[in-house]
Amino acid sequence: MNVSDMITEIQEHGFEDISSTRIVAAINDAYHDVVSRYSWPWAEVTQTASSVVGNQTLTLATAIRKVQKVVDTTNDMRLYYSSMEDLVNQVSNVADVTDTSVPTNFYLYDGVLNLYPTPNSVNVYRVWGVATTADLTSGSLSAEILIPPRHHRVLILGALANLAPLNDDLGLSQFHSGRYEQRVAQMVADSFDLSSDRELVMVDTYSNV
């Protein structure tokens, strides 16, 4: 479902006087809320990136909000996560890029994935993570929405719940909120029950990237 189709349906629910800009904002609120709740299987991505000598930052082609695993495929070695605070406690000069070696850890600083120690050679890394969501626009197509098409209606229900208070209708807001939560529950059952050995995990792996 394209965002323009969502806008039309939402307007048909009594919000024809609400600007499309405000409606898209309500859709985005629901979009980011749904995607951020769990480590959805359909949001998981795997990508490769090469390190730069003397630079701790590992630049990824696809933005991810959670890092699940980092492997140095050049040296066949897994890197381990350490918080910036833990690294600073262990090594006071963690940000000193002159301290170079083969990275053994990764950490997150200001939303950026970094390697430690600073790479002293060009190595290839494979990164597993959960994709981030960019704001949708009124012109966004179905293919641009991270959520599978079969669940796009959850964004309409979430937007309706977000917009109902603008009409001072608390009852309607609660009604749409209930339907929204029911649809999210359906998404959970559909996404996680497909694999009997996959556990339902709230996204709290590491900080945002």
XYZ file of C-alpha atoms in Angstrom:
209
model
C 0.000 0.000 0.000
C 1.409 3.382 -0.993
C 1.346 6.204 1.546
C -1.006 8.170 -0.720
C -3.517 5.304 -0.404
C -3.167 5.408 3.366
C -3.826 9.145 3.401
C -6.997 8.688 1.360
C -8.348 5.979 3.649
C -7.540 7.957 6.783
C -9.334 11.003 5.386
C -12.375 8.817 4.761
C -12.506 8.103 8.502
C -13.483 11.700 9.211
C -10.133 13.420 8.882
C -10.683 15.078 5.529
C -9.992 18.478 7.102
C -6.586 17.376 8.407
C -3.653 18.276 6.155
C -1.795 15.487 4.410
C 1.356 16.709 6.155
C -0.202 16.082 9.567
C -1.543 12.711 8.466
C 1.877 11.620 7.193
C 3.365 12.672 10.544
C 0.815 10.430 12.303
C 1.677 7.570 9.948
C 5.377 8.036 10.706
C 4.709 7.996 14.451
C 3.059 4.602 14.044
C 5.755 3.416 11.638
C 8.655 4.142 13.968
C 6.742 2.785 16.956
C 5.982 -0.574 15.350
C 9.443 -1.153 13.911
C 11.201 -0.171 17.148
C 9.284 -2.628 19.334
C 10.997 -5.867 18.355
C 13.893 -7.289 16.426
C 11.576 -8.161 13.553
C 12.928 -10.873 11.228
C 11.955 -8.809 8.177
C 13.998 -5.860 9.464
C 17.213 -7.798 9.866
C 19.981 -7.009 7.375
C 23.454 -8.333 6.686
C 26.086 -6.294 4.912
C 29.827 -6.034 4.388
C 32.094 -3.039 4.850
C 35.824 -2.421 4.721
C 37.828 -0.698 7.401
C 40.031 2.318 6.712
C 43.548 2.407 8.116
C 43.747 4.934 10.931
C 39.975 5.425 11.110
C 37.831 3.793 13.793
C 34.538 4.382 11.982
C 33.116 1.497 9.961
C 30.900 3.057 7.283
C 27.863 0.978 6.326
C 25.892 1.253 3.094
C 22.575 0.577 4.855
C 21.770 2.404 8.067
C 21.018 0.132 11.002
C 19.673 1.019 14.416
C 20.855 -2.072 16.274
C 24.030 -4.081 15.876
C 23.686 -7.819 16.447
C 27.076 -9.158 15.386
C 30.306 -8.021 13.727
C 32.774 -10.476 12.153
C 36.187 -9.713 10.670
C 36.026 -12.004 7.626
C 39.602 -11.196 6.637
C 40.967 -12.670 9.856
C 38.029 -15.005 10.511
C 37.410 -13.416 13.890
C 34.321 -12.195 15.709
C 34.447 -8.764 17.322
C 32.805 -8.212 20.673
C 30.677 -5.318 21.793
C 31.937 -3.011 24.519
C 30.288 0.132 25.695
C 32.249 3.349 25.283
C 32.299 3.662 29.078
C 33.774 0.181 29.561
C 36.484 0.803 26.998
C 37.371 4.132 28.561
C 37.671 2.418 31.950
C 39.994 -0.179 30.450
C 41.887 2.060 28.035
C 41.862 5.776 28.763
C 42.934 6.663 25.239
C 40.247 4.624 23.465
C 39.630 7.481 21.012
C 43.343 7.812 20.187
C 43.491 6.778 16.528
C 47.270 6.469 16.712
C 46.862 3.347 18.849
C 46.465 0.933 15.935
C 46.157 -2.828 15.731
C 43.732 -5.487 14.523
C 40.310 -4.515 15.992
C 38.913 -6.898 18.594
C 35.903 -4.869 19.734
C 33.254 -2.565 18.388
C 31.552 0.247 20.218
C 28.964 2.865 19.478
C 29.566 6.561 19.809
C 27.096 9.259 18.817
C 25.152 6.801 16.696
C 28.211 5.597 14.776
C 29.707 2.091 14.649
C 33.389 2.188 15.611
C 36.158 -0.392 15.833
C 38.739 -0.739 18.581
C 41.693 -0.666 18.411
C 41.951 1.609 15.397
C 42.509 -0.565 12.267
C 46.102 -0.841 11.092
C 45.089 -2.560 7.855
C 42.158 -2.802 5.455
C 39.950 -5.665 6.568
C 36.491 -6.740 5.459
C 33.762 -6.946 8.074
C 30.367 -8.588 7.959
C 27.757 -6.817 10.045
C 24.417 -8.188 11.173
C 21.868 -5.702 12.400
C 18.344 -4.330 12.411
C 17.566 -1.747 9.746
C 16.546 1.747 10.719
C 13.416 3.458 9.442
C 13.530 6.691 7.490
C 10.519 8.990 7.551
C 7.926 8.251 4.900
C 6.501 10.989 2.687
C 3.184 11.393 0.919
C 4.887 10.045 -2.191
C 6.474 6.968 -0.597
C 5.663 3.753 -2.415
C 4.817 0.400 -0.882
C 8.282 -0.970 -1.668
C 9.908 1.792 0.402
C 8.134 0.719 3.589
C 10.192 -1.665 5.717
C 7.101 -3.416 7.066
C 5.837 -6.239 4.798
C 2.883 -5.177 2.577
C 0.514 -7.622 4.285
C 0.867 -5.570 7.463
C 0.693 -2.051 6.057
C -2.774 -1.531 7.524
C -1.176 -1.319 10.961
C 0.075 2.134 9.934
C -3.452 3.281 9.132
C -4.748 2.040 12.480
C -1.855 3.658 14.317
C -2.351 6.940 12.492
C -6.066 6.928 13.302
C -5.256 6.412 16.970
C -2.797 9.312 16.842
C -5.209 11.644 15.043
C -8.408 10.957 17.004
C -7.448 13.258 19.923
C -7.370 16.161 17.448
C -11.145 15.782 17.238
C -11.401 15.650 21.048
C -12.750 12.115 20.753
C -11.088 10.091 23.499
C -13.420 7.153 22.976
C -12.543 6.903 19.295
C -8.871 7.224 20.134
C -9.115 4.298 22.549
C -11.030 2.288 19.951
C -8.393 2.788 17.267
C -5.582 2.233 19.787
C -7.103 -1.116 20.669
C -7.330 -2.132 17.017
C -3.759 -0.943 16.486
C -2.417 -3.057 19.333
C -4.384 -6.060 18.085
C -2.807 -5.684 14.660
C 0.671 -5.427 16.183
C -0.050 -8.644 18.084
C -1.029 -10.284 14.793
C 2.260 -9.132 13.306
C 4.143 -10.715 16.199
C 2.351 -14.039 15.723
C 2.876 -13.931 11.967
C 6.530 -12.913 12.103
C 7.856 -15.000 14.974
C 5.709 -18.137 14.801
C 7.024 -18.925 11.306
C 10.143 -20.361 12.921
C 9.666 -22.543 15.958
C 13.259 -22.007 17.086
C 13.171 -18.213 16.857
C 12.653 -16.441 20.147
C 10.612 -13.289 20.486
C 13.179 -10.663 21.417
C 12.583 -7.059 22.273
C 15.129 -4.851 20.524
C 17.637 -3.938 23.201
C 20.744 -5.541 21.729
C 22.929 -2.459 21.702
C 22.498 1.250 21.330
C 21.334 2.867 18.096
C 23.647 3.032 15.096
